[in-house]
Structures are given as C-alpha cells and as structure tokens.
Coordinates of C-alpha atoms in Angstrom, one line a residue:
M1 CA 7.7 27.2 -6.2
N2 CA 8.5 25.5 -9.5
L3 CA 8.6 21.7 -9.0
A4 CA 9.3 18.7 -11.2
V5 CA 7.9 15.4 -10.1
I6 CA 9.4 12.5 -12.1
G7 CA 7.2 9.4 -12.0
T8 CA 3.4 9.5 -12.0
G9 CA 2.7 6.4 -10.1
Y10 CA 0.9 6.4 -6.8
V11 CA 3.4 8.6 -4.9
G12 CA 4.3 11.0 -7.7
L13 CA 0.7 11.6 -8.8
V14 CA -0.6 12.3 -5.3
T15 CA 2.5 14.4 -4.3
G16 CA 2.3 16.5 -7.5
A17 CA -1.4 17.1 -7.2
C18 CA -1.2 18.1 -3.5
F19 CA 1.7 20.5 -4.1
A20 CA -0.3 22.1 -7.0
E21 CA -3.3 22.4 -4.8
Y22 CA -1.4 24.8 -2.6
G23 CA -0.3 27.1 -5.4
N24 CA 3.0 25.6 -6.6
S25 CA 3.7 25.1 -10.3
V26 CA 4.1 21.4 -10.8
I27 CA 5.2 19.5 -13.9
C28 CA 4.6 15.7 -13.6
V29 CA 6.7 13.6 -15.9
D30 CA 6.4 10.0 -17.0
S31 CA 8.0 8.0 -19.8
D32 CA 4.7 6.1 -20.4
E33 CA 3.0 8.1 -23.2
R34 CA -0.3 6.4 -22.8
K35 CA -0.5 7.2 -19.1
I36 CA 0.4 10.9 -19.8
A37 CA -2.2 11.1 -22.6
A38 CA -4.8 9.7 -20.2
L39 CA -3.9 12.1 -17.4
K40 CA -4.2 15.0 -19.8
E41 CA -7.8 13.8 -20.3
N42 CA -8.3 13.6 -16.5
V43 CA -8.3 9.8 -16.6
I44 CA -6.6 8.7 -13.3
P45 CA -4.8 5.3 -13.5
I46 CA -5.4 4.5 -9.8
F47 CA -8.3 4.7 -7.4
E48 CA -7.7 7.2 -4.6
P49 CA -10.6 9.1 -3.0
N50 CA -10.7 12.8 -4.2
L51 CA -7.6 12.5 -6.4
A52 CA -9.4 12.8 -9.7
E53 CA -11.2 16.0 -8.6
M54 CA -7.9 17.5 -7.4
V55 CA -6.1 16.7 -10.6
S56 CA -8.9 18.1 -12.7
R57 CA -9.1 21.3 -10.7
N58 CA -5.4 22.1 -10.8
R59 CA -5.1 21.3 -14.5
A60 CA -7.8 23.8 -15.1
L61 CA -5.9 26.3 -12.9
K62 CA -2.7 25.6 -14.9
T63 CA -0.8 24.7 -11.7
L64 CA -0.5 21.1 -12.7
E65 CA 0.9 19.8 -16.0
F66 CA 1.7 16.4 -17.4
T67 CA 4.4 15.6 -19.9
T68 CA 6.8 13.0 -21.2
D69 CA 9.5 15.7 -21.8
T70 CA 11.9 15.2 -19.0
K71 CA 14.3 17.9 -20.3
Y72 CA 11.5 20.5 -20.2
A73 CA 10.5 19.6 -16.7
I74 CA 14.0 19.7 -15.3
E75 CA 14.9 23.0 -17.0
S76 CA 11.6 24.5 -15.7
S77 CA 12.0 23.5 -12.0
D78 CA 13.9 24.5 -8.9
I79 CA 13.2 21.4 -7.0
C80 CA 13.0 17.9 -8.7
F81 CA 11.3 15.1 -6.9
I82 CA 12.3 11.5 -7.9
C83 CA 9.1 9.4 -7.5
V84 CA 9.7 6.5 -9.8
G85 CA 9.1 2.9 -8.9
T86 CA 11.7 0.8 -6.9
P87 CA 10.7 -2.8 -7.7
Q88 CA 11.9 -5.7 -5.6
G89 CA 14.6 -7.9 -7.2
E90 CA 14.6 -11.7 -7.1
D91 CA 16.9 -11.7 -4.1
G92 CA 14.6 -9.3 -2.1
S93 CA 16.8 -6.2 -2.7
T94 CA 15.6 -3.0 -4.2
D95 CA 16.1 -2.5 -7.9
L96 CA 17.3 1.1 -8.5
K97 CA 17.4 1.1 -12.3
Y98 CA 14.6 3.7 -12.6
V99 CA 16.1 5.9 -9.9
K100 CA 19.5 5.8 -11.6
S101 CA 17.9 6.5 -15.0
V102 CA 16.3 9.7 -13.6
A103 CA 19.6 10.7 -12.0
A104 CA 21.3 10.4 -15.4
D105 CA 18.6 12.5 -17.0
I106 CA 19.1 15.2 -14.3
G107 CA 22.8 15.3 -14.9
K108 CA 22.2 15.5 -18.6
Y109 CA 19.5 18.3 -18.6
M110 CA 20.2 20.4 -15.4
S111 CA 20.7 24.0 -16.5
H112 CA 20.7 25.9 -13.2
E113 CA 21.1 25.3 -9.4
M114 CA 18.4 23.1 -8.0
I115 CA 17.5 20.7 -5.2
V116 CA 17.1 17.0 -6.1
V117 CA 14.9 15.1 -3.7
D118 CA 14.6 11.3 -3.4
K119 CA 10.9 10.6 -2.5
S120 CA 10.9 7.0 -3.8
T121 CA 11.4 4.4 -1.1
V122 CA 15.1 3.6 -1.5
P123 CA 17.8 1.8 0.5
V124 CA 20.2 3.7 2.8
G125 CA 23.0 5.2 0.7
T126 CA 20.9 5.8 -2.5
A127 CA 21.2 9.6 -2.3
D128 CA 25.0 9.2 -2.5
I129 CA 24.5 7.1 -5.7
V130 CA 22.1 9.6 -7.2
R131 CA 24.5 12.5 -6.3
S132 CA 27.4 10.6 -8.0
I133 CA 25.5 9.9 -11.2
I134 CA 24.3 13.5 -11.5
A135 CA 27.9 14.8 -10.9
D136 CA 29.2 12.4 -13.6
G137 CA 26.6 13.7 -16.0
L138 CA 27.5 17.3 -15.4
A139 CA 31.2 16.5 -15.7
T140 CA 30.7 14.8 -19.0
R141 CA 29.0 18.0 -20.2
G142 CA 31.8 20.1 -18.7
A143 CA 29.1 21.9 -16.7
S144 CA 29.7 23.4 -13.3
I145 CA 26.3 23.7 -11.7
E146 CA 25.6 23.4 -8.0
F147 CA 22.9 21.1 -6.8
R148 CA 21.8 19.8 -3.4
M149 CA 20.6 16.4 -2.5
A150 CA 17.8 15.6 0.0
S151 CA 15.8 12.6 1.1
N152 CA 12.1 13.1 1.7
P153 CA 10.4 9.7 2.2
E154 CA 6.7 9.4 1.7
F155 CA 4.3 8.1 4.3
L156 CA 1.1 7.8 2.3
K157 CA -1.6 5.3 3.1
E158 CA -3.5 4.1 0.1
G159 CA -7.1 5.3 0.6
D160 CA -6.0 8.2 2.7
A161 CA -3.1 9.5 0.7
I162 CA -4.4 13.1 0.1
K163 CA -5.0 13.5 3.9
D164 CA -1.6 12.0 4.7
C165 CA 0.1 14.4 2.2
T166 CA -1.6 17.6 3.2
R167 CA -2.1 16.9 6.9
P168 CA 0.8 14.6 7.7
D169 CA 1.8 13.1 11.1
R170 CA 5.3 14.3 10.2
V171 CA 7.4 15.4 7.3
I172 CA 10.9 13.8 7.3
V173 CA 13.7 15.5 5.4
G174 CA 17.2 14.4 5.2
V175 CA 19.6 17.2 4.3
D176 CA 23.3 18.1 4.4
D177 CA 22.8 21.9 4.8
D178 CA 20.5 24.5 6.2
V179 CA 19.6 26.1 2.9
T180 CA 18.1 22.9 1.6
G181 CA 16.3 22.2 4.8
D182 CA 14.9 25.8 5.0
T183 CA 13.7 25.6 1.3
L184 CA 11.9 22.3 1.9
H185 CA 10.4 23.6 5.1
E186 CA 9.0 26.6 3.2
L187 CA 7.5 24.3 0.6
Y188 CA 5.9 22.1 3.3
K189 CA 4.8 25.0 5.5
P190 CA 1.1 24.8 4.4
F191 CA 1.1 21.1 5.4
V192 CA 2.6 21.3 8.8
K193 CA 0.9 23.2 11.6
K194 CA 3.8 22.9 14.1
N195 CA 7.5 23.1 13.5
D196 CA 8.0 19.7 15.2
N197 CA 5.9 18.1 12.5
F198 CA 8.8 19.0 10.1
I199 CA 11.7 16.8 11.2
R200 CA 15.2 17.4 9.8
M201 CA 18.0 14.8 10.0
D202 CA 20.9 13.6 8.0
V203 CA 20.1 12.0 4.6
R204 CA 21.0 8.4 5.6
S205 CA 18.8 8.5 8.7
A206 CA 15.9 9.8 6.6
E207 CA 16.3 6.9 4.2
M208 CA 16.4 4.5 7.1
T209 CA 13.4 6.0 8.8
K210 CA 11.0 5.0 6.0
Y211 CA 12.1 1.4 6.2
A212 CA 12.0 1.3 10.0
A213 CA 8.5 2.7 10.1
N214 CA 7.1 0.2 7.7
A215 CA 9.0 -2.6 9.3
M216 CA 7.6 -1.7 12.7
L217 CA 4.0 -1.7 11.4
A218 CA 4.5 -5.0 9.6
T219 CA 6.0 -6.4 12.8
K220 CA 2.9 -5.4 14.8
I221 CA 0.6 -7.1 12.3
S222 CA 2.7 -10.3 12.3
F223 CA 3.0 -10.3 16.1
M224 CA -0.8 -10.1 16.5
N225 CA -1.3 -12.8 13.9
E226 CA 1.2 -15.0 15.8
M227 CA -0.8 -14.4 19.0
A228 CA -3.9 -15.4 17.1
N229 CA -2.3 -18.7 16.0
I230 CA -1.3 -19.4 19.6
C231 CA -4.8 -18.5 20.8
E232 CA -6.4 -21.1 18.4
R233 CA -4.2 -23.8 19.9
V234 CA -4.8 -23.0 23.5
G235 CA -8.5 -22.2 23.4
A236 CA -8.2 -18.4 23.8
D237 CA -10.0 -15.6 21.9
V238 CA -7.6 -13.3 20.2
N239 CA -10.3 -10.6 19.9
K240 CA -10.5 -10.3 23.6
V241 CA -6.7 -10.5 24.0
R242 CA -6.4 -7.6 21.5
I243 CA -8.7 -5.5 23.7
G244 CA -6.7 -6.4 26.8
I245 CA -3.3 -5.5 25.4
G246 CA -4.5 -2.5 23.4
S247 CA -5.7 -0.8 26.5
D248 CA -2.1 -0.5 27.6
S249 CA -1.1 3.0 26.4
R250 CA 2.4 1.7 25.6
I251 CA 0.9 -0.6 23.0
G252 CA -2.3 1.0 21.8
Y253 CA -4.8 -0.5 19.3
S254 CA -3.2 0.5 16.0
F255 CA -2.1 -2.4 13.8
I256 CA -2.9 -5.1 16.2
Y257 CA -6.0 -6.5 14.5
P258 CA -5.6 -10.2 13.6
G259 CA -6.4 -11.3 10.1
I260 CA -5.0 -12.9 7.0
G261 CA -1.8 -10.9 6.7
Y262 CA -0.6 -7.7 5.2
G263 CA -0.1 -7.0 1.5
G264 CA 0.2 -4.0 -0.9
S265 CA 3.1 -2.3 -2.5
C266 CA 4.9 -1.2 0.6
F267 CA 5.1 -3.5 3.6
P268 CA 6.2 -6.7 1.7
K269 CA 8.7 -5.0 -0.5
D270 CA 10.1 -2.7 2.2
V271 CA 10.6 -5.4 4.8
N272 CA 12.4 -7.6 2.3
S273 CA 14.5 -4.7 1.2
L274 CA 15.5 -3.9 4.8
I275 CA 16.4 -7.6 5.3
S276 CA 18.6 -7.4 2.2
T277 CA 20.2 -4.2 3.5
A278 CA 21.0 -5.7 6.8
E279 CA 22.4 -8.9 5.3
L280 CA 24.7 -6.9 3.0
A281 CA 25.9 -5.0 6.1
G282 CA 26.8 -8.3 7.8
Y283 CA 23.8 -8.5 10.1
E284 CA 21.1 -11.2 10.3
P285 CA 17.8 -9.5 11.0
S286 CA 16.0 -12.4 12.8
I287 CA 12.9 -10.4 13.8
L288 CA 12.3 -9.2 10.3
T289 CA 12.7 -12.6 8.7
S290 CA 10.2 -13.9 11.3
V291 CA 7.8 -11.1 10.3
V292 CA 7.8 -12.3 6.7
K293 CA 7.5 -16.0 7.7
V294 CA 4.4 -15.3 9.8
N295 CA 2.8 -13.2 7.1
E296 CA 3.3 -15.9 4.5
Y297 CA 1.7 -18.4 6.8
Q298 CA -1.2 -16.1 7.6
K299 CA -2.2 -15.5 4.0
R300 CA -2.9 -19.2 3.7
S301 CA -4.4 -19.8 7.1
L302 CA -8.0 -19.2 6.0
C303 CA -7.6 -21.8 3.2
G304 CA -6.7 -24.3 6.0
K305 CA -10.0 -23.6 7.6
V306 CA -11.9 -24.0 4.4
V307 CA -10.2 -27.3 3.6
A308 CA -10.8 -28.5 7.2
R309 CA -14.5 -27.8 6.8
F310 CA -15.1 -29.0 3.2
G311 CA -12.2 -31.4 2.5
E312 CA -9.1 -31.5 0.3
D313 CA -11.1 -31.6 -3.0
L314 CA -13.2 -28.6 -3.5
S315 CA -14.6 -29.5 -6.9
G316 CA -18.3 -28.7 -7.2
L317 CA -18.2 -26.1 -4.5
R318 CA -18.6 -22.3 -5.0
F319 CA -17.4 -19.7 -2.6
A320 CA -18.5 -16.1 -2.5
V321 CA -15.6 -13.7 -1.9
W322 CA -16.1 -10.2 -0.5
G323 CA -13.0 -8.1 -1.1
L324 CA -10.0 -8.5 -3.5
S325 CA -7.8 -5.4 -2.8
F326 CA -5.2 -5.7 -0.1
K327 CA -7.1 -3.1 2.0
P328 CA -10.2 -0.9 1.7
N329 CA -10.4 2.3 -0.4
T330 CA -8.0 1.2 -3.1
D331 CA -7.9 -1.0 -6.2
D332 CA -4.4 -2.2 -5.4
M333 CA -4.0 -6.0 -5.4
R334 CA -0.3 -6.2 -5.1
E335 CA 0.6 -9.0 -2.6
A336 CA -3.1 -9.1 -1.5
P337 CA -4.1 -12.1 0.6
A338 CA -6.9 -12.6 -1.9
L339 CA -4.4 -13.6 -4.6
Y340 CA -3.1 -16.5 -2.5
I341 CA -6.5 -17.6 -1.1
I342 CA -8.4 -17.5 -4.4
G343 CA -5.5 -19.2 -6.2
E344 CA -5.4 -22.0 -3.7
L345 CA -9.2 -22.6 -3.7
T346 CA -9.5 -22.6 -7.5
E347 CA -6.5 -25.0 -7.8
R348 CA -8.5 -27.4 -5.6
G349 CA -11.4 -27.2 -8.0
A350 CA -13.6 -24.6 -6.4
E351 CA -15.4 -21.8 -8.2
I352 CA -15.4 -18.3 -7.0
S353 CA -18.0 -15.5 -7.1
A354 CA -16.2 -12.3 -6.2
Y355 CA -17.2 -8.8 -5.5
D356 CA -15.0 -5.8 -4.7
P357 CA -16.1 -2.1 -5.0
E358 CA -13.0 -1.1 -6.9
A359 CA -10.6 -4.0 -7.7
M360 CA -12.6 -6.3 -10.0
E361 CA -11.4 -4.8 -13.2
V362 CA -7.7 -5.1 -12.4
A363 CA -8.4 -8.6 -11.0
A364 CA -10.0 -9.8 -14.2
E365 CA -7.6 -8.0 -16.6
S366 CA -4.4 -8.8 -14.7
Y367 CA -4.1 -10.9 -11.6
F368 CA -6.7 -13.6 -12.5
K369 CA -6.7 -13.2 -16.2
G370 CA -7.5 -16.6 -17.8
N371 CA -8.8 -18.1 -14.6
G372 CA -12.1 -19.4 -15.8
R373 CA -13.2 -20.5 -12.3
I374 CA -13.8 -16.9 -11.2
I375 CA -16.9 -14.8 -12.0
Y376 CA -17.3 -11.2 -10.9
A377 CA -20.6 -10.2 -9.4
K378 CA -22.5 -7.0 -10.0
D379 CA -22.9 -6.4 -6.2
R380 CA -22.2 -7.9 -2.8
Y381 CA -25.5 -9.9 -2.6
S382 CA -25.3 -11.2 -6.1
A383 CA -22.0 -12.8 -5.2
I384 CA -23.5 -14.9 -2.5
D385 CA -26.4 -16.4 -4.4
G386 CA -26.2 -20.2 -4.1
A387 CA -22.6 -20.1 -2.7
D388 CA -21.5 -22.8 -0.3
A389 CA -19.9 -20.2 2.0
L390 CA -18.8 -16.6 2.2
L391 CA -15.2 -15.5 2.6
L392 CA -14.6 -11.9 3.9
L393 CA -11.1 -10.9 2.7
T394 CA -11.2 -7.1 2.7
E395 CA -13.0 -5.0 5.3
W396 CA -14.7 -2.5 2.9
K397 CA -17.3 -0.5 4.8
T398 CA -20.0 -1.9 2.5
F399 CA -19.3 -5.4 3.9
L400 CA -19.3 -4.6 7.6
C401 CA -23.0 -4.4 8.4
P402 CA -24.7 -6.7 5.9
D403 CA -28.3 -8.1 6.3
F404 CA -27.4 -11.4 7.8
E405 CA -30.9 -12.8 7.4
M406 CA -30.6 -12.1 3.7
L407 CA -27.1 -13.7 3.7
K408 CA -28.6 -16.8 5.3
S409 CA -31.4 -17.1 2.8
R410 CA -29.2 -16.6 -0.3
L411 CA -26.2 -18.8 0.7
K412 CA -26.6 -22.5 0.1
R413 CA -25.1 -23.0 3.5
P414 CA -24.9 -20.5 6.4
I415 CA -21.1 -20.5 6.6
I416 CA -18.8 -17.4 6.9
F417 CA -15.0 -17.5 6.9
D418 CA -14.3 -14.1 8.5
G419 CA -10.7 -13.4 7.4
R420 CA -10.7 -9.9 9.0
N421 CA -12.6 -10.8 12.3
Q422 CA -15.2 -8.2 11.6
Y423 CA -18.5 -10.0 12.6
D424 CA -19.9 -10.5 16.1
P425 CA -19.7 -14.3 16.8
S426 CA -22.7 -14.1 19.2
V427 CA -24.9 -12.5 16.6
L428 CA -24.0 -15.1 13.9
S429 CA -24.4 -17.9 16.4
E430 CA -28.0 -16.8 17.3
L431 CA -28.8 -16.7 13.6
G432 CA -27.5 -20.2 13.0
F433 CA -24.3 -19.4 11.1
E434 CA -21.1 -21.4 11.2
H435 CA -18.6 -18.6 11.8
Y436 CA -14.8 -19.1 11.4
Q437 CA -12.5 -16.4 12.6
I438 CA -8.7 -16.0 12.9
G439 CA -7.4 -16.6 16.4
V440 CA -10.6 -17.9 18.1
G441 CA -10.2 -21.2 20.0
K442 CA -11.8 -23.7 17.7
G443 CA -8.6 -25.6 17.0
D444 CA -6.2 -24.6 14.2
A445 CA -6.5 -26.3 10.9
G446 CA -3.1 -25.0 9.8
A447 CA -2.1 -23.0 6.7
L448 CA -1.8 -24.7 3.4

C-alpha cells in the first residue's frame, strides 16, 4: 500500500520504517528540514535498538522515503497517518495545534479518496475535529472528495518499539465503516497472527483506549510506590510484598516494581490529559489525580534519603549517578526522575559524576546545559571514582551485576542509594555497604 506518515518523531519514524519493512511504499514527512536532511543520510535522531539498520535497509530498497513536501506525500498516498507531537499545555490538556495543522494540509492537498488515520495520542473527539477541518479545506477548494477517518493509537514502548510494532499485543482501530476497517486489517495482516489481535471499535472508544491503557499502567506504578512508602513506615519490606501480591494471577508482576517513579513522554502527559478530559466533562478523576501526586512525591523520595544520610548542605560532596534516561534502552530524558534528583542535589551544593550508555549527550546539551556541577564519565566505573555514594537511577543491564568489590574500593564511602531496588541487600550487607532502597523498613526520610 502507498502510505504517508506525517511527523518523523518517535512514533512516526518507527511506524514508517516498520510498514516499509513489510513491503509498503512509505513517505515520511516532517517540516524540520534539518531532521529530514539527516534522515536522508541515515542519521537517526533518536536511540532505538535496530531502528537505524531498518531505516537504512528500506531506504536502499526505495520502500522508505523522507521529504518536507507534504503536498507530494498526500497526493502519493492512499492512507495518511498523522503522527505529529501532541504536547501538554500549561493546564495539563493536550495541545492539538500540530494535528490541526496537518488536517488543514490534508484538506488543502487531497486529490483522491483516502483514509486519514490519527496515530498521535489525542483526546477523545479529536477525529471529529480533524474530519471537520479536512472537510472545510475541501469545501474551500470546491472539491468533492470522499475520505474516511480512523483512530489507530500506538502502543510502542521505547527500547522495544520495533517489536511492539511488528509483533503487537493488539492493534486497536477505531472506524465508522467496514471498508476502512477491512483496509487497515489488510495493512496490519503481517503484524497480527490472530484475528483477535486486531480489535475494531468505534473511533471515540479507540481514542479512549490509549489513555485508559497508559493510565492503568501509571496507576499500578504509583500504587506500588505508595505501598513502598507505607512499608517504610511500618517496618515491612516492599520487595517481599511485591512477590507476595504478584503471585496472585489477578494481579501479576508487571508494573509493580517500586522505585523512583515513572517518566518519559507518555505516562505523565497522558495521565494529565485524561484528567483534563474528565474535568472538562464534569467529572473529578480522584484516582488519576492521586496517581500524579504519588509520582511527584516518589521522584524526590531518594533525595530525602540522601539528605537524611549526609545533611541538608551537600557542599563538598560528590555523588556518582548511574542512569539518566527515564528507562533503559532509550536516550529519552523527558520527565525522567534523574532530572529532579540531580537538580535537587546540585542545588544543595553537591557535584555529580554521571554515566548513562545513551543519554549523556542529550543531558549535557539540553537538560543540564550550563550546570557546571555535573561531569559526564567515560564509563560506569570512572563515574564512581572518589564519589561519596552511588545513586542507581536507571536499571540499564550494564548496571545490574557490577563488581561490588571494585565499587567498594573506588567509592570514597561504600554507600549505594538503590533507586530501582535492583541489588540484593544481603550481598551488599556482607560486603559492608550501606544500602538504601525504596520501601524497605529503615524509616522514611520523606521526599523533598
């Protein structure tokens, strides 16, 4: 099939590359000329395992093309995917200016019947807005061209996006007619092994499903972190509690790991957007607002432990930090707990020696630009040399089984603040480490 993918951010680039991999002719469009020029040179603006190779391979096969020419892409396609960004507004609602701009372009340039698919994460009712803008654009031109709207939300996990796209748990499509549903089913056929993986529903329910899924996962994370905070106050061990409740098949082990909170581009924005949607509809979403409140507390909980151990003034101290990205296998630092933790520690006078396998460049050039209290180490062990303590903030595989004897010899003091509860307390205790975890009954220091 001939596809246009408008927007070459995380979702658009992965989606376009995966569709091209299965033989479709894909034109990816972006208004950012520098990004498109880089993509034409096989320079990928994000880190995602195997994506660069897939893009390069399909550009060579002529199944994947990059352009800034929106008119050309729309005129050349039968299905147009809208994959532009939907940033969060100051009030927590979703800003649809980029989606609306694409809709206006489609109405301006559409030359034949086509299917328009919202793949960006958008509030319920956005497809109706897009439909109206396109119809107005056609009417202005005096053109009578039939088009069909669909919602096809993405469920890509950063670090596993290609797998999630090509071997999805489910493909959700919201459609108003069988023709659109059948066409999209044909497009996704290589990706779904069973028909029940391809789930059709009405457009508004599809839009809602995306938000409901992310809100549920964020809720599980905040729930477990709340249990961790209670455990600290009553002398229980949340790691054992997690095993106990996870063994219940109704609960399971996914997303019930205690830690320093969720981050990234999806959960924070989507939960806030759903809260805004509910409030606009006249409903107060008390569970969702609590999810956000717990998460904000959790991001600062590790700082409370550091201050309780070293004091309010951290001047003259240096902390090694392992992990900057909000999760492993990505360089994405949006809403990452590391932003809050490092920011708080440096404001209190501490120096930071940080190492992350992928996120140091974006950290230095964007998020911590101008922060002279941070140095970036060449490897994980260089980061700890002479540090007063180690903070584990992201559970990259390279951090999970370190040489603890080496850690002890190179740290100024054998202290680990384990923000992801990855290390065995009994092992560290035998080696003489002070080991601070989330949700283990040593008494809560409170978040800052």
